[in-house]
């Protein structure tokens, strides 16, 4: 839960900075300012903040200590043998999907 809170907080800060930039650029346009100098740089920064939101979210998640610790613990179990995955599912009370059903489903979608 803390990981989601930290990532959402960083995205909220990003949105606040972007909003302030948009407010200043709107006031500049209303004042009939030409697009040059620091005003042009601010428009470029605003565009980067708008289009880079996914990148900022990924960086926020990857720099979170709790998420990286959880991923380090979960990573070895991602590539275990099929038998151990089946036993993990069985211990969790989840019945595996039979292979014949998967083949039939794939044939129907083709």
mmCIF file with all atom_site columns, C-alpha atoms in Angstrom:
data_model
loop_
_atom_site.group_PDB
_atom_site.id
_atom_site.type_symbol
_atom_site.label_atom_id
_atom_site.label_alt_id
_atom_site.label_comp_id
_atom_site.label_asym_id
_atom_site.label_entity_id
_atom_site.label_seq_id
_atom_site.pdbx_PDB_ins_code
_atom_site.Cartn_x
_atom_site.Cartn_y
_atom_site.Cartn_z
_atom_site.occupancy
_atom_site.B_iso_or_equiv
_atom_site.pdbx_formal_charge
_atom_site.auth_seq_id
_atom_site.auth_comp_id
_atom_site.auth_asym_id
_atom_site.auth_atom_id
_atom_site.pdbx_PDB_model_num
ATOM 1   C CA . UNK A 1 1   ? 0.000   0.000   0.000   1.00 0.00 ? 1   UNK A CA 1
ATOM 2   C CA . UNK A 1 2   ? 2.862   2.353   0.751   1.00 0.00 ? 2   UNK A CA 1
ATOM 3   C CA . UNK A 1 3   ? 4.299   1.771   -2.720  1.00 0.00 ? 3   UNK A CA 1
ATOM 4   C CA . UNK A 1 4   ? 1.036   2.859   -4.340  1.00 0.00 ? 4   UNK A CA 1
ATOM 5   C CA . UNK A 1 5   ? 0.862   5.870   -2.023  1.00 0.00 ? 5   UNK A CA 1
ATOM 6   C CA . UNK A 1 6   ? 4.398   6.982   -2.863  1.00 0.00 ? 6   UNK A CA 1
ATOM 7   C CA . UNK A 1 7   ? 3.905   6.549   -6.603  1.00 0.00 ? 7   UNK A CA 1
ATOM 8   C CA . UNK A 1 8   ? 0.594   8.415   -6.543  1.00 0.00 ? 8   UNK A CA 1
ATOM 9   C CA . UNK A 1 9   ? 2.138   11.193  -4.458  1.00 0.00 ? 9   UNK A CA 1
ATOM 10  C CA . UNK A 1 10  ? 4.952   11.637  -6.967  1.00 0.00 ? 10  UNK A CA 1
ATOM 11  C CA . UNK A 1 11  ? 2.431   11.711  -9.831  1.00 0.00 ? 11  UNK A CA 1
ATOM 12  C CA . UNK A 1 12  ? 0.368   14.293  -7.936  1.00 0.00 ? 12  UNK A CA 1
ATOM 13  C CA . UNK A 1 13  ? 3.469   16.468  -7.539  1.00 0.00 ? 13  UNK A CA 1
ATOM 14  C CA . UNK A 1 14  ? 4.154   16.076  -11.254 1.00 0.00 ? 14  UNK A CA 1
ATOM 15  C CA . UNK A 1 15  ? 0.589   17.184  -12.044 1.00 0.00 ? 15  UNK A CA 1
ATOM 16  C CA . UNK A 1 16  ? 0.895   20.193  -9.723  1.00 0.00 ? 16  UNK A CA 1
ATOM 17  C CA . UNK A 1 17  ? 4.101   21.328  -11.424 1.00 0.00 ? 17  UNK A CA 1
ATOM 18  C CA . UNK A 1 18  ? 2.509   20.808  -14.833 1.00 0.00 ? 18  UNK A CA 1
ATOM 19  C CA . UNK A 1 19  ? -0.572  22.785  -13.765 1.00 0.00 ? 19  UNK A CA 1
ATOM 20  C CA . UNK A 1 20  ? 1.555   25.710  -12.579 1.00 0.00 ? 20  UNK A CA 1
ATOM 21  C CA . UNK A 1 21  ? 3.381   25.713  -15.907 1.00 0.00 ? 21  UNK A CA 1
ATOM 22  C CA . UNK A 1 22  ? 0.086   25.704  -17.786 1.00 0.00 ? 22  UNK A CA 1
ATOM 23  C CA . UNK A 1 23  ? -1.228  28.576  -15.658 1.00 0.00 ? 23  UNK A CA 1
ATOM 24  C CA . UNK A 1 24  ? 1.871   30.674  -16.376 1.00 0.00 ? 24  UNK A CA 1
ATOM 25  C CA . UNK A 1 25  ? 1.805   29.839  -20.090 1.00 0.00 ? 25  UNK A CA 1
ATOM 26  C CA . UNK A 1 26  ? -1.901  30.708  -20.305 1.00 0.00 ? 26  UNK A CA 1
ATOM 27  C CA . UNK A 1 27  ? -1.286  34.053  -18.637 1.00 0.00 ? 27  UNK A CA 1
ATOM 28  C CA . UNK A 1 28  ? 1.584   34.652  -21.081 1.00 0.00 ? 28  UNK A CA 1
ATOM 29  C CA . UNK A 1 29  ? -0.652  33.912  -24.054 1.00 0.00 ? 29  UNK A CA 1
ATOM 30  C CA . UNK A 1 30  ? -3.391  36.185  -22.688 1.00 0.00 ? 30  UNK A CA 1
ATOM 31  C CA . UNK A 1 31  ? -0.816  38.960  -22.294 1.00 0.00 ? 31  UNK A CA 1
ATOM 32  C CA . UNK A 1 32  ? 0.122   38.559  -26.008 1.00 0.00 ? 32  UNK A CA 1
ATOM 33  C CA . UNK A 1 33  ? 3.672   37.447  -25.280 1.00 0.00 ? 33  UNK A CA 1
ATOM 34  C CA . UNK A 1 34  ? 5.652   36.029  -28.139 1.00 0.00 ? 34  UNK A CA 1
ATOM 35  C CA . UNK A 1 35  ? 6.960   32.475  -27.835 1.00 0.00 ? 35  UNK A CA 1
ATOM 36  C CA . UNK A 1 36  ? 10.676  33.041  -27.232 1.00 0.00 ? 36  UNK A CA 1
ATOM 37  C CA . UNK A 1 37  ? 13.323  32.738  -24.552 1.00 0.00 ? 37  UNK A CA 1
ATOM 38  C CA . UNK A 1 38  ? 12.371  31.262  -21.209 1.00 0.00 ? 38  UNK A CA 1
ATOM 39  C CA . UNK A 1 39  ? 8.696   31.162  -22.206 1.00 0.00 ? 39  UNK A CA 1
ATOM 40  C CA . UNK A 1 40  ? 9.538   28.738  -25.032 1.00 0.00 ? 40  UNK A CA 1
ATOM 41  C CA . UNK A 1 41  ? 11.654  26.655  -22.655 1.00 0.00 ? 41  UNK A CA 1
ATOM 42  C CA . UNK A 1 42  ? 8.748   26.473  -20.234 1.00 0.00 ? 42  UNK A CA 1
ATOM 43  C CA . UNK A 1 43  ? 6.445   25.256  -23.013 1.00 0.00 ? 43  UNK A CA 1
ATOM 44  C CA . UNK A 1 44  ? 8.953   22.530  -23.871 1.00 0.00 ? 44  UNK A CA 1
ATOM 45  C CA . UNK A 1 45  ? 9.174   21.503  -20.189 1.00 0.00 ? 45  UNK A CA 1
ATOM 46  C CA . UNK A 1 46  ? 5.375   21.435  -19.977 1.00 0.00 ? 46  UNK A CA 1
ATOM 47  C CA . UNK A 1 47  ? 5.251   19.168  -23.018 1.00 0.00 ? 47  UNK A CA 1
ATOM 48  C CA . UNK A 1 48  ? 7.874   16.845  -21.509 1.00 0.00 ? 48  UNK A CA 1
ATOM 49  C CA . UNK A 1 49  ? 5.886   16.654  -18.271 1.00 0.00 ? 49  UNK A CA 1
ATOM 50  C CA . UNK A 1 50  ? 2.694   15.891  -20.201 1.00 0.00 ? 50  UNK A CA 1
ATOM 51  C CA . UNK A 1 51  ? 4.087   13.181  -22.468 1.00 0.00 ? 51  UNK A CA 1
ATOM 52  C CA . UNK A 1 52  ? 6.523   11.653  -19.989 1.00 0.00 ? 52  UNK A CA 1
ATOM 53  C CA . UNK A 1 53  ? 3.999   10.659  -17.337 1.00 0.00 ? 53  UNK A CA 1
ATOM 54  C CA . UNK A 1 54  ? 4.409   6.928   -17.953 1.00 0.00 ? 54  UNK A CA 1
ATOM 55  C CA . UNK A 1 55  ? 8.186   7.241   -17.745 1.00 0.00 ? 55  UNK A CA 1
ATOM 56  C CA . UNK A 1 56  ? 7.900   9.190   -14.479 1.00 0.00 ? 56  UNK A CA 1
ATOM 57  C CA . UNK A 1 57  ? 5.551   6.536   -13.065 1.00 0.00 ? 57  UNK A CA 1
ATOM 58  C CA . UNK A 1 58  ? 7.958   3.716   -13.998 1.00 0.00 ? 58  UNK A CA 1
ATOM 59  C CA . UNK A 1 59  ? 10.899  5.608   -12.444 1.00 0.00 ? 59  UNK A CA 1
ATOM 60  C CA . UNK A 1 60  ? 8.846   6.269   -9.291  1.00 0.00 ? 60  UNK A CA 1
ATOM 61  C CA . UNK A 1 61  ? 8.000   2.574   -8.998  1.00 0.00 ? 61  UNK A CA 1
ATOM 62  C CA . UNK A 1 62  ? 11.536  1.362   -9.717  1.00 0.00 ? 62  UNK A CA 1
ATOM 63  C CA . UNK A 1 63  ? 13.087  3.714   -7.167  1.00 0.00 ? 63  UNK A CA 1
ATOM 64  C CA . UNK A 1 64  ? 10.672  2.590   -4.467  1.00 0.00 ? 64  UNK A CA 1
ATOM 65  C CA . UNK A 1 65  ? 12.556  0.433   -1.956  1.00 0.00 ? 65  UNK A CA 1
ATOM 66  C CA . UNK A 1 66  ? 9.582   -1.730  -0.998  1.00 0.00 ? 66  UNK A CA 1
ATOM 67  C CA . UNK A 1 67  ? 8.668   -2.606  -4.567  1.00 0.00 ? 67  UNK A CA 1
ATOM 68  C CA . UNK A 1 68  ? 12.234  -3.492  -5.543  1.00 0.00 ? 68  UNK A CA 1
ATOM 69  C CA . UNK A 1 69  ? 12.573  -5.626  -2.410  1.00 0.00 ? 69  UNK A CA 1
ATOM 70  C CA . UNK A 1 70  ? 9.314   -7.421  -3.219  1.00 0.00 ? 70  UNK A CA 1
ATOM 71  C CA . UNK A 1 71  ? 10.385  -7.994  -6.832  1.00 0.00 ? 71  UNK A CA 1
ATOM 72  C CA . UNK A 1 72  ? 13.744  -9.377  -5.691  1.00 0.00 ? 72  UNK A CA 1
ATOM 73  C CA . UNK A 1 73  ? 11.906  -11.882 -3.488  1.00 0.00 ? 73  UNK A CA 1
ATOM 74  C CA . UNK A 1 74  ? 9.349   -12.798 -6.169  1.00 0.00 ? 74  UNK A CA 1
ATOM 75  C CA . UNK A 1 75  ? 11.739  -13.012 -9.138  1.00 0.00 ? 75  UNK A CA 1
ATOM 76  C CA . UNK A 1 76  ? 13.079  -16.548 -8.518  1.00 0.00 ? 76  UNK A CA 1
ATOM 77  C CA . UNK A 1 77  ? 9.566   -17.990 -8.326  1.00 0.00 ? 77  UNK A CA 1
ATOM 78  C CA . UNK A 1 78  ? 8.621   -16.599 -11.741 1.00 0.00 ? 78  UNK A CA 1
ATOM 79  C CA . UNK A 1 79  ? 10.767  -19.116 -13.596 1.00 0.00 ? 79  UNK A CA 1
ATOM 80  C CA . UNK A 1 80  ? 10.261  -22.296 -11.603 1.00 0.00 ? 80  UNK A CA 1
ATOM 81  C CA . UNK A 1 81  ? 9.265   -25.560 -13.222 1.00 0.00 ? 81  UNK A CA 1
ATOM 82  C CA . UNK A 1 82  ? 5.640   -26.203 -14.200 1.00 0.00 ? 82  UNK A CA 1
ATOM 83  C CA . UNK A 1 83  ? 5.258   -28.867 -11.524 1.00 0.00 ? 83  UNK A CA 1
ATOM 84  C CA . UNK A 1 84  ? 6.156   -26.484 -8.730  1.00 0.00 ? 84  UNK A CA 1
ATOM 85  C CA . UNK A 1 85  ? 3.765   -23.839 -10.130 1.00 0.00 ? 85  UNK A CA 1
ATOM 86  C CA . UNK A 1 86  ? 1.008   -26.432 -10.206 1.00 0.00 ? 86  UNK A CA 1
ATOM 87  C CA . UNK A 1 87  ? 1.741   -27.391 -6.621  1.00 0.00 ? 87  UNK A CA 1
ATOM 88  C CA . UNK A 1 88  ? 1.734   -23.705 -5.597  1.00 0.00 ? 88  UNK A CA 1
ATOM 89  C CA . UNK A 1 89  ? -1.658  -23.256 -7.276  1.00 0.00 ? 89  UNK A CA 1
ATOM 90  C CA . UNK A 1 90  ? -2.983  -26.395 -5.617  1.00 0.00 ? 90  UNK A CA 1
ATOM 91  C CA . UNK A 1 91  ? -1.801  -25.226 -2.191  1.00 0.00 ? 91  UNK A CA 1
ATOM 92  C CA . UNK A 1 92  ? -3.565  -21.912 -2.812  1.00 0.00 ? 92  UNK A CA 1
ATOM 93  C CA . UNK A 1 93  ? -6.776  -23.734 -3.675  1.00 0.00 ? 93  UNK A CA 1
ATOM 94  C CA . UNK A 1 94  ? -6.687  -22.868 -7.412  1.00 0.00 ? 94  UNK A CA 1
ATOM 95  C CA . UNK A 1 95  ? -7.330  -25.659 -9.859  1.00 0.00 ? 95  UNK A CA 1
ATOM 96  C CA . UNK A 1 96  ? -5.050  -25.568 -12.908 1.00 0.00 ? 96  UNK A CA 1
ATOM 97  C CA . UNK A 1 97  ? -6.622  -25.358 -16.354 1.00 0.00 ? 97  UNK A CA 1
ATOM 98  C CA . UNK A 1 98  ? -6.268  -28.686 -18.188 1.00 0.00 ? 98  UNK A CA 1
ATOM 99  C CA . UNK A 1 99  ? -3.960  -28.628 -21.188 1.00 0.00 ? 99  UNK A CA 1
ATOM 100 C CA . UNK A 1 100 ? -6.671  -30.130 -23.439 1.00 0.00 ? 100 UNK A CA 1
ATOM 101 C CA . UNK A 1 101 ? -8.987  -27.222 -22.590 1.00 0.00 ? 101 UNK A CA 1
ATOM 102 C CA . UNK A 1 102 ? -6.266  -24.694 -23.482 1.00 0.00 ? 102 UNK A CA 1
ATOM 103 C CA . UNK A 1 103 ? -5.669  -26.435 -26.825 1.00 0.00 ? 103 UNK A CA 1
ATOM 104 C CA . UNK A 1 104 ? -9.394  -26.500 -27.542 1.00 0.00 ? 104 UNK A CA 1
ATOM 105 C CA . UNK A 1 105 ? -9.721  -22.818 -26.653 1.00 0.00 ? 105 UNK A CA 1
ATOM 106 C CA . UNK A 1 106 ? -6.794  -21.930 -28.935 1.00 0.00 ? 106 UNK A CA 1
ATOM 107 C CA . UNK A 1 107 ? -8.337  -23.900 -31.803 1.00 0.00 ? 107 UNK A CA 1
ATOM 108 C CA . UNK A 1 108 ? -11.647 -22.071 -31.382 1.00 0.00 ? 108 UNK A CA 1
ATOM 109 C CA . UNK A 1 109 ? -10.009 -18.646 -31.533 1.00 0.00 ? 109 UNK A CA 1
ATOM 110 C CA . UNK A 1 110 ? -8.257  -19.414 -34.821 1.00 0.00 ? 110 UNK A CA 1
#
